[in-house]
Amino acid sequence: MPLSEHEQRMLEQMERALYAEDPKFASALEGSGLRTYTRRRVYQAVAGFLVGIALLMAGMVAQLIWVSVVGFLVMLGCAVLAVTGWRKAPKPGEQPAAVPGRQGRPKRSVMDRIEQRWQRRRDEQGH
C-alpha cells in the first residue's frame, strides 16, 4: 500500500529537517562519504587492535589473566570491525554501493529509497 499524501509530506519534512540539522549525516546516508567513513572505521579498528595487544602483553607481564582476556577480546572485536569495514569500502575510482542497472538513473532521495525497499519487501512477502 503506497503512502498517503499526508505521510509523504511528513517524510519529506523529516528529510529536509535531517538535512538542515545534520547535513554530514544525511550525506553519509546517501552514500557520499561512505569511503571516508569506512576508511576511518578501519583505522580506528587497527588502533583498537594495537591497544588490545598492549592489554594482552600487560596482562601477561603483570600476571593478571583477566587483563589478558580483555585484551584478547578487544583484539578480536577490532579485527572483526576492520575486516567488515575493509570489505564494505569501495575501491579507488569505484562508485560506492554500485548496483547494476542504476548507472543512468537520477539520484533519488533517502526517503524514496526507503519507500522503494518497503514496497519490495511487501511484494516479496506476497502482501
PDB file of C-alpha atoms in Angstrom:
ATOM      1  CA  MET A   1       0.000   0.000   0.000  1.00  0.00           C
ATOM      2  CA  PRO A   2       1.573   3.320  -1.032  1.00  0.00           C
ATOM      3  CA  LEU A   3       1.943   6.162   1.400  1.00  0.00           C
ATOM      4  CA  SER A   4      -0.814   8.733   1.599  1.00  0.00           C
ATOM      5  CA  GLU A   5      -0.187  12.328   0.573  1.00  0.00           C
ATOM      6  CA  HIS A   6      -0.014  13.374   4.214  1.00  0.00           C
ATOM      7  CA  GLU A   7       2.532  10.654   5.014  1.00  0.00           C
ATOM      8  CA  GLN A   8       4.640  11.601   2.002  1.00  0.00           C
ATOM      9  CA  ARG A   9       4.635  15.266   3.068  1.00  0.00           C
ATOM     10  CA  MET A  10       5.629  14.249   6.593  1.00  0.00           C
ATOM     11  CA  LEU A  11       8.508  12.130   5.289  1.00  0.00           C
ATOM     12  CA  GLU A  12       9.692  14.965   3.057  1.00  0.00           C
ATOM     13  CA  GLN A  13       9.602  17.348   6.015  1.00  0.00           C
ATOM     14  CA  MET A  14      11.601  14.870   8.082  1.00  0.00           C
ATOM     15  CA  GLU A  15      14.139  14.542   5.280  1.00  0.00           C
ATOM     16  CA  ARG A  16      14.523  18.320   4.938  1.00  0.00           C
ATOM     17  CA  ALA A  17      14.871  18.618   8.724  1.00  0.00           C
ATOM     18  CA  LEU A  18      17.570  15.949   8.704  1.00  0.00           C
ATOM     19  CA  TYR A  19      19.498  17.807   6.011  1.00  0.00           C
ATOM     20  CA  ALA A  20      19.121  21.094   7.882  1.00  0.00           C
ATOM     21  CA  GLU A  21      20.096  19.641  11.256  1.00  0.00           C
ATOM     22  CA  ASP A  22      22.951  17.343  10.242  1.00  0.00           C
ATOM     23  CA  PRO A  23      23.937  17.570   6.566  1.00  0.00           C
ATOM     24  CA  LYS A  24      27.042  15.427   7.103  1.00  0.00           C
ATOM     25  CA  PHE A  25      24.990  12.524   8.467  1.00  0.00           C
ATOM     26  CA  ALA A  26      22.358  12.940   5.748  1.00  0.00           C
ATOM     27  CA  SER A  27      25.009  12.811   3.029  1.00  0.00           C
ATOM     28  CA  ALA A  28      26.506   9.708   4.660  1.00  0.00           C
ATOM     29  CA  LEU A  29      23.093   8.062   4.404  1.00  0.00           C
ATOM     30  CA  GLU A  30      23.026   8.826   0.690  1.00  0.00           C
ATOM     31  CA  GLY A  31      26.325   7.060   0.128  1.00  0.00           C
ATOM     32  CA  SER A  32      28.647  10.013  -0.403  1.00  0.00           C
ATOM     33  CA  GLY A  33      31.424   9.935   2.123  1.00  0.00           C
ATOM     34  CA  LEU A  34      30.999   6.171   2.531  1.00  0.00           C
ATOM     35  CA  ARG A  35      34.600   5.513   1.586  1.00  0.00           C
ATOM     36  CA  THR A  36      35.887   8.060   4.101  1.00  0.00           C
ATOM     37  CA  TYR A  37      33.640   6.617   6.797  1.00  0.00           C
ATOM     38  CA  THR A  38      34.763   3.027   6.201  1.00  0.00           C
ATOM     39  CA  ARG A  39      38.418   4.040   5.972  1.00  0.00           C
ATOM     40  CA  ARG A  40      38.133   5.892   9.287  1.00  0.00           C
ATOM     41  CA  ARG A  41      36.401   2.861  10.810  1.00  0.00           C
ATOM     42  CA  VAL A  42      39.209   0.559   9.659  1.00  0.00           C
ATOM     43  CA  TYR A  43      41.858   2.896  11.084  1.00  0.00           C
ATOM     44  CA  GLN A  44      40.040   3.032  14.411  1.00  0.00           C
ATOM     45  CA  ALA A  45      39.793  -0.750  14.450  1.00  0.00           C
ATOM     46  CA  VAL A  46      43.541  -1.079  13.788  1.00  0.00           C
ATOM     47  CA  ALA A  47      44.283   1.344  16.640  1.00  0.00           C
ATOM     48  CA  GLY A  48      41.957  -0.646  18.898  1.00  0.00           C
ATOM     49  CA  PHE A  49      43.711  -3.858  17.860  1.00  0.00           C
ATOM     50  CA  LEU A  50      47.041  -2.358  18.932  1.00  0.00           C
ATOM     51  CA  VAL A  51      45.505  -1.348  22.273  1.00  0.00           C
ATOM     52  CA  GLY A  52      44.289  -4.941  22.628  1.00  0.00           C
ATOM     53  CA  ILE A  53      47.818  -6.233  22.044  1.00  0.00           C
ATOM     54  CA  ALA A  54      49.117  -3.831  24.681  1.00  0.00           C
ATOM     55  CA  LEU A  55      46.483  -5.048  27.152  1.00  0.00           C
ATOM     56  CA  LEU A  56      47.287  -8.666  26.363  1.00  0.00           C
ATOM     57  CA  MET A  57      51.007  -8.111  26.923  1.00  0.00           C
ATOM     58  CA  ALA A  58      50.454  -6.043  30.078  1.00  0.00           C
ATOM     59  CA  GLY A  59      48.245  -8.778  31.497  1.00  0.00           C
ATOM     60  CA  MET A  60      50.906 -11.375  30.801  1.00  0.00           C
ATOM     61  CA  VAL A  61      53.665  -9.285  32.379  1.00  0.00           C
ATOM     62  CA  ALA A  62      51.572  -8.424  35.441  1.00  0.00           C
ATOM     63  CA  GLN A  63      50.244 -11.995  35.579  1.00  0.00           C
ATOM     64  CA  LEU A  64      46.659 -10.759  35.574  1.00  0.00           C
ATOM     65  CA  ILE A  65      44.732 -13.193  33.428  1.00  0.00           C
ATOM     66  CA  TRP A  66      41.587 -11.051  33.242  1.00  0.00           C
ATOM     67  CA  VAL A  67      43.542  -8.151  31.700  1.00  0.00           C
ATOM     68  CA  SER A  68      44.914 -10.519  29.072  1.00  0.00           C
ATOM     69  CA  VAL A  69      41.435 -11.863  28.341  1.00  0.00           C
ATOM     70  CA  VAL A  70      40.081  -8.321  27.950  1.00  0.00           C
ATOM     71  CA  GLY A  71      42.979  -7.504  25.622  1.00  0.00           C
ATOM     72  CA  PHE A  72      42.258 -10.575  23.538  1.00  0.00           C
ATOM     73  CA  LEU A  73      38.544  -9.709  23.300  1.00  0.00           C
ATOM     74  CA  VAL A  74      39.406  -6.146  22.259  1.00  0.00           C
ATOM     75  CA  MET A  75      41.742  -7.534  19.586  1.00  0.00           C
ATOM     76  CA  LEU A  76      39.078  -9.932  18.336  1.00  0.00           C
ATOM     77  CA  GLY A  77      36.365  -7.282  18.173  1.00  0.00           C
ATOM     78  CA  CYS A  78      38.598  -4.793  16.406  1.00  0.00           C
ATOM     79  CA  ALA A  79      39.739  -7.415  13.914  1.00  0.00           C
ATOM     80  CA  VAL A  80      36.111  -8.138  13.024  1.00  0.00           C
ATOM     81  CA  LEU A  81      35.388  -4.414  12.632  1.00  0.00           C
ATOM     82  CA  ALA A  82      38.452  -3.909  10.445  1.00  0.00           C
ATOM     83  CA  VAL A  83      37.643  -6.832   8.158  1.00  0.00           C
ATOM     84  CA  THR A  84      33.973  -5.936   7.741  1.00  0.00           C
ATOM     85  CA  GLY A  85      34.835  -2.260   7.204  1.00  0.00           C
ATOM     86  CA  TRP A  86      37.511  -3.145   4.669  1.00  0.00           C
ATOM     87  CA  ARG A  87      35.156  -5.352   2.676  1.00  0.00           C
ATOM     88  CA  LYS A  88      32.486  -2.642   2.536  1.00  0.00           C
ATOM     89  CA  ALA A  89      34.877   0.091   1.406  1.00  0.00           C
ATOM     90  CA  PRO A  90      34.626   0.863  -2.313  1.00  0.00           C
ATOM     91  CA  LYS A  91      37.799   0.536  -4.350  1.00  0.00           C
ATOM     92  CA  PRO A  92      39.550   3.716  -5.576  1.00  0.00           C
ATOM     93  CA  GLY A  93      37.724   5.122  -8.589  1.00  0.00           C
ATOM     94  CA  GLU A  94      34.668   2.932  -7.960  1.00  0.00           C
ATOM     95  CA  GLN A  95      31.241   4.314  -7.225  1.00  0.00           C
ATOM     96  CA  PRO A  96      30.133   3.448  -3.675  1.00  0.00           C
ATOM     97  CA  ALA A  97      27.491   0.728  -3.451  1.00  0.00           C
ATOM     98  CA  ALA A  98      27.131   0.421  -7.215  1.00  0.00           C
ATOM     99  CA  VAL A  99      24.049  -1.546  -8.187  1.00  0.00           C
ATOM    100  CA  PRO A 100      23.815  -2.933 -11.737  1.00  0.00           C
ATOM    101  CA  GLY A 101      21.244  -1.188 -13.875  1.00  0.00           C
ATOM    102  CA  ARG A 102      21.191   2.058 -11.899  1.00  0.00           C
ATOM    103  CA  GLN A 103      24.030   3.981 -13.534  1.00  0.00           C
ATOM    104  CA  GLY A 104      21.830   6.122 -15.772  1.00  0.00           C
ATOM    105  CA  ARG A 105      19.119   6.910 -13.258  1.00  0.00           C
ATOM    106  CA  PRO A 106      18.999  10.206 -11.387  1.00  0.00           C
ATOM    107  CA  LYS A 107      19.907  10.250  -7.716  1.00  0.00           C
ATOM    108  CA  ARG A 108      16.904   9.617  -5.507  1.00  0.00           C
ATOM    109  CA  SER A 109      16.242  10.964  -2.068  1.00  0.00           C
ATOM    110  CA  VAL A 110      16.735   8.867   1.019  1.00  0.00           C
ATOM    111  CA  MET A 111      13.014   8.646   1.628  1.00  0.00           C
ATOM    112  CA  ASP A 112      12.349   7.479  -1.946  1.00  0.00           C
ATOM    113  CA  ARG A 113      14.820   4.647  -1.500  1.00  0.00           C
ATOM    114  CA  ILE A 114      13.323   3.670   1.863  1.00  0.00           C
ATOM    115  CA  GLU A 115       9.845   3.638   0.364  1.00  0.00           C
ATOM    116  CA  GLN A 116      11.030   1.532  -2.579  1.00  0.00           C
ATOM    117  CA  ARG A 117      12.659  -1.001  -0.234  1.00  0.00           C
ATOM    118  CA  TRP A 118       9.479  -1.149   1.822  1.00  0.00           C
ATOM    119  CA  GLN A 119       7.420  -1.844  -1.307  1.00  0.00           C
ATOM    120  CA  ARG A 120       9.871  -4.504  -2.498  1.00  0.00           C
ATOM    121  CA  ARG A 121       9.713  -6.304   0.856  1.00  0.00           C
ATOM    122  CA  ARG A 122       5.918  -6.198   0.881  1.00  0.00           C
ATOM    123  CA  ASP A 123       5.827  -7.577  -2.681  1.00  0.00           C
ATOM    124  CA  GLU A 124       8.252 -10.382  -1.784  1.00  0.00           C
ATOM    125  CA  GLN A 125       6.075 -11.383   1.156  1.00  0.00           C
ATOM    126  CA  GLY A 126       3.032 -11.558  -1.105  1.00  0.00           C
ATOM    127  CA  HIS A 127       1.012  -8.765   0.533  1.00  0.00           C
TER     128      HIS A 127
END
